[in-house]
mmCIF file of C-alpha atoms in Angstrom:
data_model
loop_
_atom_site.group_PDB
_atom_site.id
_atom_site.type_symbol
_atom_site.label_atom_id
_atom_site.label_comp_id
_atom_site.label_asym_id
_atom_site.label_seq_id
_atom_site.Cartn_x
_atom_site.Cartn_y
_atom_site.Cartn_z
ATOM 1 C CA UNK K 1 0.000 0.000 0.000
ATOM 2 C CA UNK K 2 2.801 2.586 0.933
ATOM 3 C CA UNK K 3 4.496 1.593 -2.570
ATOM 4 C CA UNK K 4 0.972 2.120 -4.305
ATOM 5 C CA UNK K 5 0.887 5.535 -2.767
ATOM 6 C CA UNK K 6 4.605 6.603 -2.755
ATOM 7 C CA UNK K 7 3.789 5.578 -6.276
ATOM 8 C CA UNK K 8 0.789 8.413 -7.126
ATOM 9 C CA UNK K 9 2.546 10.612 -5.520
ATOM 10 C CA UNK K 10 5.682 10.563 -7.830
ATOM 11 C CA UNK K 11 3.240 10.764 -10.840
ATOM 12 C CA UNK K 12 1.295 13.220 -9.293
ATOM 13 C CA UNK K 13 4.233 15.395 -8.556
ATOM 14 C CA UNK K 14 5.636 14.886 -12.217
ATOM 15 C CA UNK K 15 2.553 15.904 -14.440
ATOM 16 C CA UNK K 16 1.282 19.121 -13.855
ATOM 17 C CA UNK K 17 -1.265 18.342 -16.440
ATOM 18 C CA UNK K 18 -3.362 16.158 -13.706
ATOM 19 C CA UNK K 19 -5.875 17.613 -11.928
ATOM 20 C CA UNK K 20 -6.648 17.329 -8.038
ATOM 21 C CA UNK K 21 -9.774 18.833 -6.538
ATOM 22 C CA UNK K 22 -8.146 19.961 -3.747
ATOM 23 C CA UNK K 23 -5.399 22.370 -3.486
ATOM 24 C CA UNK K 24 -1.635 21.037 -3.011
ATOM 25 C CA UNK K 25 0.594 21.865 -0.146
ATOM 26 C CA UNK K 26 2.989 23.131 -2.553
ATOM 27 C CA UNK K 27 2.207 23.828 -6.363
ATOM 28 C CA UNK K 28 4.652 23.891 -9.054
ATOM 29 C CA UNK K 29 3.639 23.969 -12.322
ATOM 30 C CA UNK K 30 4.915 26.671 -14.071
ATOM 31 C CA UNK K 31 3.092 29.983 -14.185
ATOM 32 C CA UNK K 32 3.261 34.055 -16.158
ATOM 33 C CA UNK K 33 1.815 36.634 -13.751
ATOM 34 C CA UNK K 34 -1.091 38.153 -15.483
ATOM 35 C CA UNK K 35 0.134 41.847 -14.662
ATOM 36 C CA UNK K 36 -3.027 42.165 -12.173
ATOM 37 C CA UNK K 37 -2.323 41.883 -8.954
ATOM 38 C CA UNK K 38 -5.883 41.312 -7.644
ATOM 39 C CA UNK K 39 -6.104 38.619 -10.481
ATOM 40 C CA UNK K 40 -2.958 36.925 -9.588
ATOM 41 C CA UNK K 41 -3.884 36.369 -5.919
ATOM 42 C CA UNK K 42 -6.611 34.547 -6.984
ATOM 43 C CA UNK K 43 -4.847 32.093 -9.523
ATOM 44 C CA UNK K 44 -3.197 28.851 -8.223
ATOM 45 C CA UNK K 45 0.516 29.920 -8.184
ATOM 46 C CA UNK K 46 -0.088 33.276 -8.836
ATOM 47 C CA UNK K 47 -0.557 33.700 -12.341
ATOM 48 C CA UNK K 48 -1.481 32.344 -15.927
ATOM 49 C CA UNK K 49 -0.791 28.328 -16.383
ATOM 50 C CA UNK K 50 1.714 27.981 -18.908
ATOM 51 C CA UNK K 51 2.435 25.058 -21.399
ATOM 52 C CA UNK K 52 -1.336 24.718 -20.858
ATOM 53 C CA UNK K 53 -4.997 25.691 -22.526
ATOM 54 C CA UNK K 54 -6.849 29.069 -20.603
ATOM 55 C CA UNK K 55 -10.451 28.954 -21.894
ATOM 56 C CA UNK K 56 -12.239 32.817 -21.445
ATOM 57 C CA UNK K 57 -15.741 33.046 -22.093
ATOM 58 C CA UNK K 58 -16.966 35.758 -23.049
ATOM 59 C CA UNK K 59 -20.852 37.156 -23.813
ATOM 60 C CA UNK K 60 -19.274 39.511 -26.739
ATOM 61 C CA UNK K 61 -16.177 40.678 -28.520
ATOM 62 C CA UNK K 62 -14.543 43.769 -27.706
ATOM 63 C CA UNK K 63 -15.478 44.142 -24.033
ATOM 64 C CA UNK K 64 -12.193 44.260 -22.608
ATOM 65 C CA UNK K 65 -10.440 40.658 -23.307
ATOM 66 C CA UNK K 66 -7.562 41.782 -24.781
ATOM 67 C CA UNK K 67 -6.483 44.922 -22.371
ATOM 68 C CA UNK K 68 -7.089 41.925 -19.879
ATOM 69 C CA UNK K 69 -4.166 40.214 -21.986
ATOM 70 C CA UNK K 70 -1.755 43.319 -22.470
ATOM 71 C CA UNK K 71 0.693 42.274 -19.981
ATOM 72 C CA UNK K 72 1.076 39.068 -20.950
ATOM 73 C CA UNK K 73 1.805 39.696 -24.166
ATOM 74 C CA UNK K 74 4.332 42.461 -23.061
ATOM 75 C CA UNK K 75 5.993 39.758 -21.217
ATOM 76 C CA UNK K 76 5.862 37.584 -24.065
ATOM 77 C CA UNK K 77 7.111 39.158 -26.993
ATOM 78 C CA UNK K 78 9.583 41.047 -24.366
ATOM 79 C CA UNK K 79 11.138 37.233 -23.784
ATOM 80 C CA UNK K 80 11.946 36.957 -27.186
ATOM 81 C CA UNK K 81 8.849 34.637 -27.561
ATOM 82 C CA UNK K 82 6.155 34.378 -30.859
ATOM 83 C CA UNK K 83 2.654 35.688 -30.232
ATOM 84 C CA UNK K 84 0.338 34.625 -32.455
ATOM 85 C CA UNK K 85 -3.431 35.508 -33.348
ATOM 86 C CA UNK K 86 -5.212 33.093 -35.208
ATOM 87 C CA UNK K 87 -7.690 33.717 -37.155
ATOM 88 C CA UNK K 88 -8.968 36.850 -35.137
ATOM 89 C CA UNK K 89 -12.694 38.070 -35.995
ATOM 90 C CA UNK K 90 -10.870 41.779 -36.412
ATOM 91 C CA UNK K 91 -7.600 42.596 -37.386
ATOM 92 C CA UNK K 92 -5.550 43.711 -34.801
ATOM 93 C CA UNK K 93 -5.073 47.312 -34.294
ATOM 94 C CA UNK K 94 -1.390 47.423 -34.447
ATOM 95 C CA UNK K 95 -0.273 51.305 -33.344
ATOM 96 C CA UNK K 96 -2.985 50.503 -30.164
ATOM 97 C CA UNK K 97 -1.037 47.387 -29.260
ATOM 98 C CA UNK K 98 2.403 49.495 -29.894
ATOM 99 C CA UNK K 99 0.896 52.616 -27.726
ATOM 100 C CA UNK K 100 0.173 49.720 -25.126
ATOM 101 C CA UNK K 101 4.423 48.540 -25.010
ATOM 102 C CA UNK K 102 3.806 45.409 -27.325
ATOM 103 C CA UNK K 103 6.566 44.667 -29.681
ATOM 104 C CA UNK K 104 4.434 43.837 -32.297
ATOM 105 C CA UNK K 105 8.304 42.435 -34.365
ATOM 106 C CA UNK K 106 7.257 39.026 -33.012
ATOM 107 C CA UNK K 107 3.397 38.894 -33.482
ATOM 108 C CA UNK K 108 2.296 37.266 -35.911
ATOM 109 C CA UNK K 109 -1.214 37.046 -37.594
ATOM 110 C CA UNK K 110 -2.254 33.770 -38.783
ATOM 111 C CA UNK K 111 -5.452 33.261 -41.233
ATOM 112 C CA UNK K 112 -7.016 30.005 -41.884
ATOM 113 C CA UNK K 113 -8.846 29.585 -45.683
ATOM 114 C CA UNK K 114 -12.086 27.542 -43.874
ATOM 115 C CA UNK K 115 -12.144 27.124 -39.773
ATOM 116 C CA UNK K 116 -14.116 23.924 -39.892
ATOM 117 C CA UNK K 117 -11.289 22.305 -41.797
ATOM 118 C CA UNK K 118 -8.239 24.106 -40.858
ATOM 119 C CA UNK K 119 -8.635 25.854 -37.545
ATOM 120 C CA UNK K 120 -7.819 22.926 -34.943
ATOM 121 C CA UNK K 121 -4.830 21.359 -36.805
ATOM 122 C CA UNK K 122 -2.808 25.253 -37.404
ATOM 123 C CA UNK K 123 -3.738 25.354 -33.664
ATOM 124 C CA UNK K 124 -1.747 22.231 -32.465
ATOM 125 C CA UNK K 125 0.879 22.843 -35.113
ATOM 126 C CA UNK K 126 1.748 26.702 -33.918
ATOM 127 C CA UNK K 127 1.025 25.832 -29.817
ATOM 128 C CA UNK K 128 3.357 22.854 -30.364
ATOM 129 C CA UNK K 129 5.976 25.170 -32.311
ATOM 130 C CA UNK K 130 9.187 25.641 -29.413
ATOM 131 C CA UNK K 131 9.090 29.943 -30.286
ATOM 132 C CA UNK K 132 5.375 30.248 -29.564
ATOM 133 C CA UNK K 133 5.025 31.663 -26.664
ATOM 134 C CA UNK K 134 1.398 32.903 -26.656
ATOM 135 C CA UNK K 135 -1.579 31.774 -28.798
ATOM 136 C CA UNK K 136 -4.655 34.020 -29.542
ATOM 137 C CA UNK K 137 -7.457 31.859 -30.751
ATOM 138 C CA UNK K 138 -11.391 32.133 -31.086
ATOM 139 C CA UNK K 139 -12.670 28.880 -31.929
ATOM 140 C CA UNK K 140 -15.831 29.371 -29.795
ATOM 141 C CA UNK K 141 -16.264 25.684 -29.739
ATOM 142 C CA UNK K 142 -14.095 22.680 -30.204
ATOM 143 C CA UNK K 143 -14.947 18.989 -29.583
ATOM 144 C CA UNK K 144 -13.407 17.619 -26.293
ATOM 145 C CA UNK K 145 -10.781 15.349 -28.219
ATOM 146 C CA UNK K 146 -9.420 18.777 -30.174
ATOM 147 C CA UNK K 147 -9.290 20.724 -27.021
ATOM 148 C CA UNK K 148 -6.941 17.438 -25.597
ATOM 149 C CA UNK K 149 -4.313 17.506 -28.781
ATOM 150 C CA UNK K 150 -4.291 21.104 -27.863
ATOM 151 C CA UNK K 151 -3.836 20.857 -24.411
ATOM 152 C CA UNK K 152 -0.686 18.236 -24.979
ATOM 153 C CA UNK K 153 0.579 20.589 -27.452
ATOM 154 C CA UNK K 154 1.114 23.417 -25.520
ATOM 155 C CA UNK K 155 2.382 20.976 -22.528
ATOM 156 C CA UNK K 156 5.578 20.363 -24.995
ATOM 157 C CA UNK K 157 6.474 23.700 -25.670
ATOM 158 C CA UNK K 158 5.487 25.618 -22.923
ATOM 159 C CA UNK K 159 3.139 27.901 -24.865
ATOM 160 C CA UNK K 160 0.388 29.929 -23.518
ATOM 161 C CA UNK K 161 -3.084 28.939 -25.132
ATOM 162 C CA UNK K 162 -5.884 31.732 -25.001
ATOM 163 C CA UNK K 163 -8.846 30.421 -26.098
ATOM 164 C CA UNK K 164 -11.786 32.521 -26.615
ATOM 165 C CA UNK K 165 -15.283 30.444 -26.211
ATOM 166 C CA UNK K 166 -18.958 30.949 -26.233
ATOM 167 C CA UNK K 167 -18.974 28.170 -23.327
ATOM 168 C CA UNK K 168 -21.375 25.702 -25.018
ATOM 169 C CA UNK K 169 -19.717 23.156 -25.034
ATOM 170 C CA UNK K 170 -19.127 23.112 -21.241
ATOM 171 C CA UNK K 171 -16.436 21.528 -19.122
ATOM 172 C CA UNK K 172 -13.293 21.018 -21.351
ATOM 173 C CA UNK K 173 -10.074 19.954 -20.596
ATOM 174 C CA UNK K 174 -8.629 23.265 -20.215
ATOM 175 C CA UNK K 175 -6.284 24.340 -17.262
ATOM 176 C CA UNK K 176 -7.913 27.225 -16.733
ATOM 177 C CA UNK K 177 -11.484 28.018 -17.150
ATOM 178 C CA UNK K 178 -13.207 31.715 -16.239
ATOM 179 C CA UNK K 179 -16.051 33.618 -17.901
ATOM 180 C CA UNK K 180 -15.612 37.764 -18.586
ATOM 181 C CA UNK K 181 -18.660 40.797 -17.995
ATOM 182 C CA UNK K 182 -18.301 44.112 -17.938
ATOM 183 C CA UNK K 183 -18.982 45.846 -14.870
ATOM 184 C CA UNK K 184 -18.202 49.893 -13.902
ATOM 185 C CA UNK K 185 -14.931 50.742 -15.262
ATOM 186 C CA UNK K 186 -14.014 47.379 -16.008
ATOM 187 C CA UNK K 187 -14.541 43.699 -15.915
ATOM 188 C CA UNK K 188 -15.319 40.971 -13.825
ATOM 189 C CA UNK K 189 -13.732 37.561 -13.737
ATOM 190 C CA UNK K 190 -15.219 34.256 -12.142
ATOM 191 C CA UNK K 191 -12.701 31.657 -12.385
ATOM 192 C CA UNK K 192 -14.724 28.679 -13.569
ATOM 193 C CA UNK K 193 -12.299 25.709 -12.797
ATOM 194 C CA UNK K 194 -8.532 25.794 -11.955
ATOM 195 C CA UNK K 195 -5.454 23.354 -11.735
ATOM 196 C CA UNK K 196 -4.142 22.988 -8.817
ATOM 197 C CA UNK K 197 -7.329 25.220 -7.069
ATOM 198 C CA UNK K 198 -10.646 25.683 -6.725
ATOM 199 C CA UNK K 199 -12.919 27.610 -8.887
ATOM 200 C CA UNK K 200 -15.678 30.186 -7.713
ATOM 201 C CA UNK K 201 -13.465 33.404 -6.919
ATOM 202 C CA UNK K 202 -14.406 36.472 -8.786
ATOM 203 C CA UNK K 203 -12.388 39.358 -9.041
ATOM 204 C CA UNK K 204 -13.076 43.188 -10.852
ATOM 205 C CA UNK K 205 -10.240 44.605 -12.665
ATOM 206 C CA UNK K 206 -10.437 48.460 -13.480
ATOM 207 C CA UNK K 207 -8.620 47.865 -17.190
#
């Protein structure tokens, strides 16, 4: 029995991809600070999960979701890392994202001919790609088996997967789970579902 256990421990310890319901005593996958304090103190090590899926669902475009991602991709592109937009519903506004400290010299915008078809495999191929560093996506939904090849992909290079949702099609197998709305002067977070925590916390960012 103590091998059994000694056992689950040493895998539990070596995938961070595994999720517990309860909250470690110490929790190590790796994380990016979002670049919001409040948010970060809510987030199981203190920050985005990276080499892993985070699945934001939102009621609209345009309310706020990507000053809520500014920092990151400061810290991104500032690492020498690719950030990539795929297949964006609006092209991005490039002297906004300069104003905003983004070196836009490693974004990149990626369009796909017909998102049925081609969507979910330029996905895995540019999440599993060792420069990404941060994936912009709005597939609204994916089946569960795409939204697992995605999740393994980033796993092996360490990328950061944003995935923008509609939340149909419910629990997925995404890290990180929260849904956005706009309240006074900002928005509100409620963390859905969390590695290595519990979901349930809200938080209001003035963005």
């Amino acid at each position: 029995m103590a091998r059994k256990t000694e056992a689950l421990a040493e895998l539990l310890d070596r995938d961070p991809r595994i999720w517990r319901g309860r909250r470690p005593h110490s929790w190590r996958a790796p994380v990016i600070p979002s670049g919001h304090a409040a948010l970060d103190a809510v987030l199981p090590a203190g920050g985005w999960p990276a080499g892993a899926l985070t699945e934001i669902i939102t009621p609209a475009q345009g309310i706020g979701e990507l000053r809520l991602l500014l920092p990151l991709m400061r810290r991104i592109a500032g690492d020498g890392r690719r950030l990539v937009w795929v297949a964006p519903p609006f092209e991005p506004y490039a002297p906004a994202l300069v104003q905003a400290g983004v070196e836009i010299g490693r974004m990149l915008v990626v369009a796909v001919a017909d998102r049925r078809r081609d969507l979910a495999w330029a996905l895995e191929l540019l999440l599993r790609h060792p420069e990404t560093g941060l994936v912009l996506a709005w597939p609204r939904t994916l089946p569960p088996s795409v939204w697992r090849r995605l999740q393994l992909a980033a796993a092996e290079s360490g990328a950061l997967g944003m995935l923008f949702s509609d939340g149909a099609a419910g629990g997925t197998t995404a890290a990180l789970r929260l849904s956005l709305g706009v309240c006074e002067g900002g928005l509100e977070l409620r963390i859905l579902k969390a590695r290595g925590g519990f979901g349930g916390a809200r938080v209001q960012l003035m963005l």
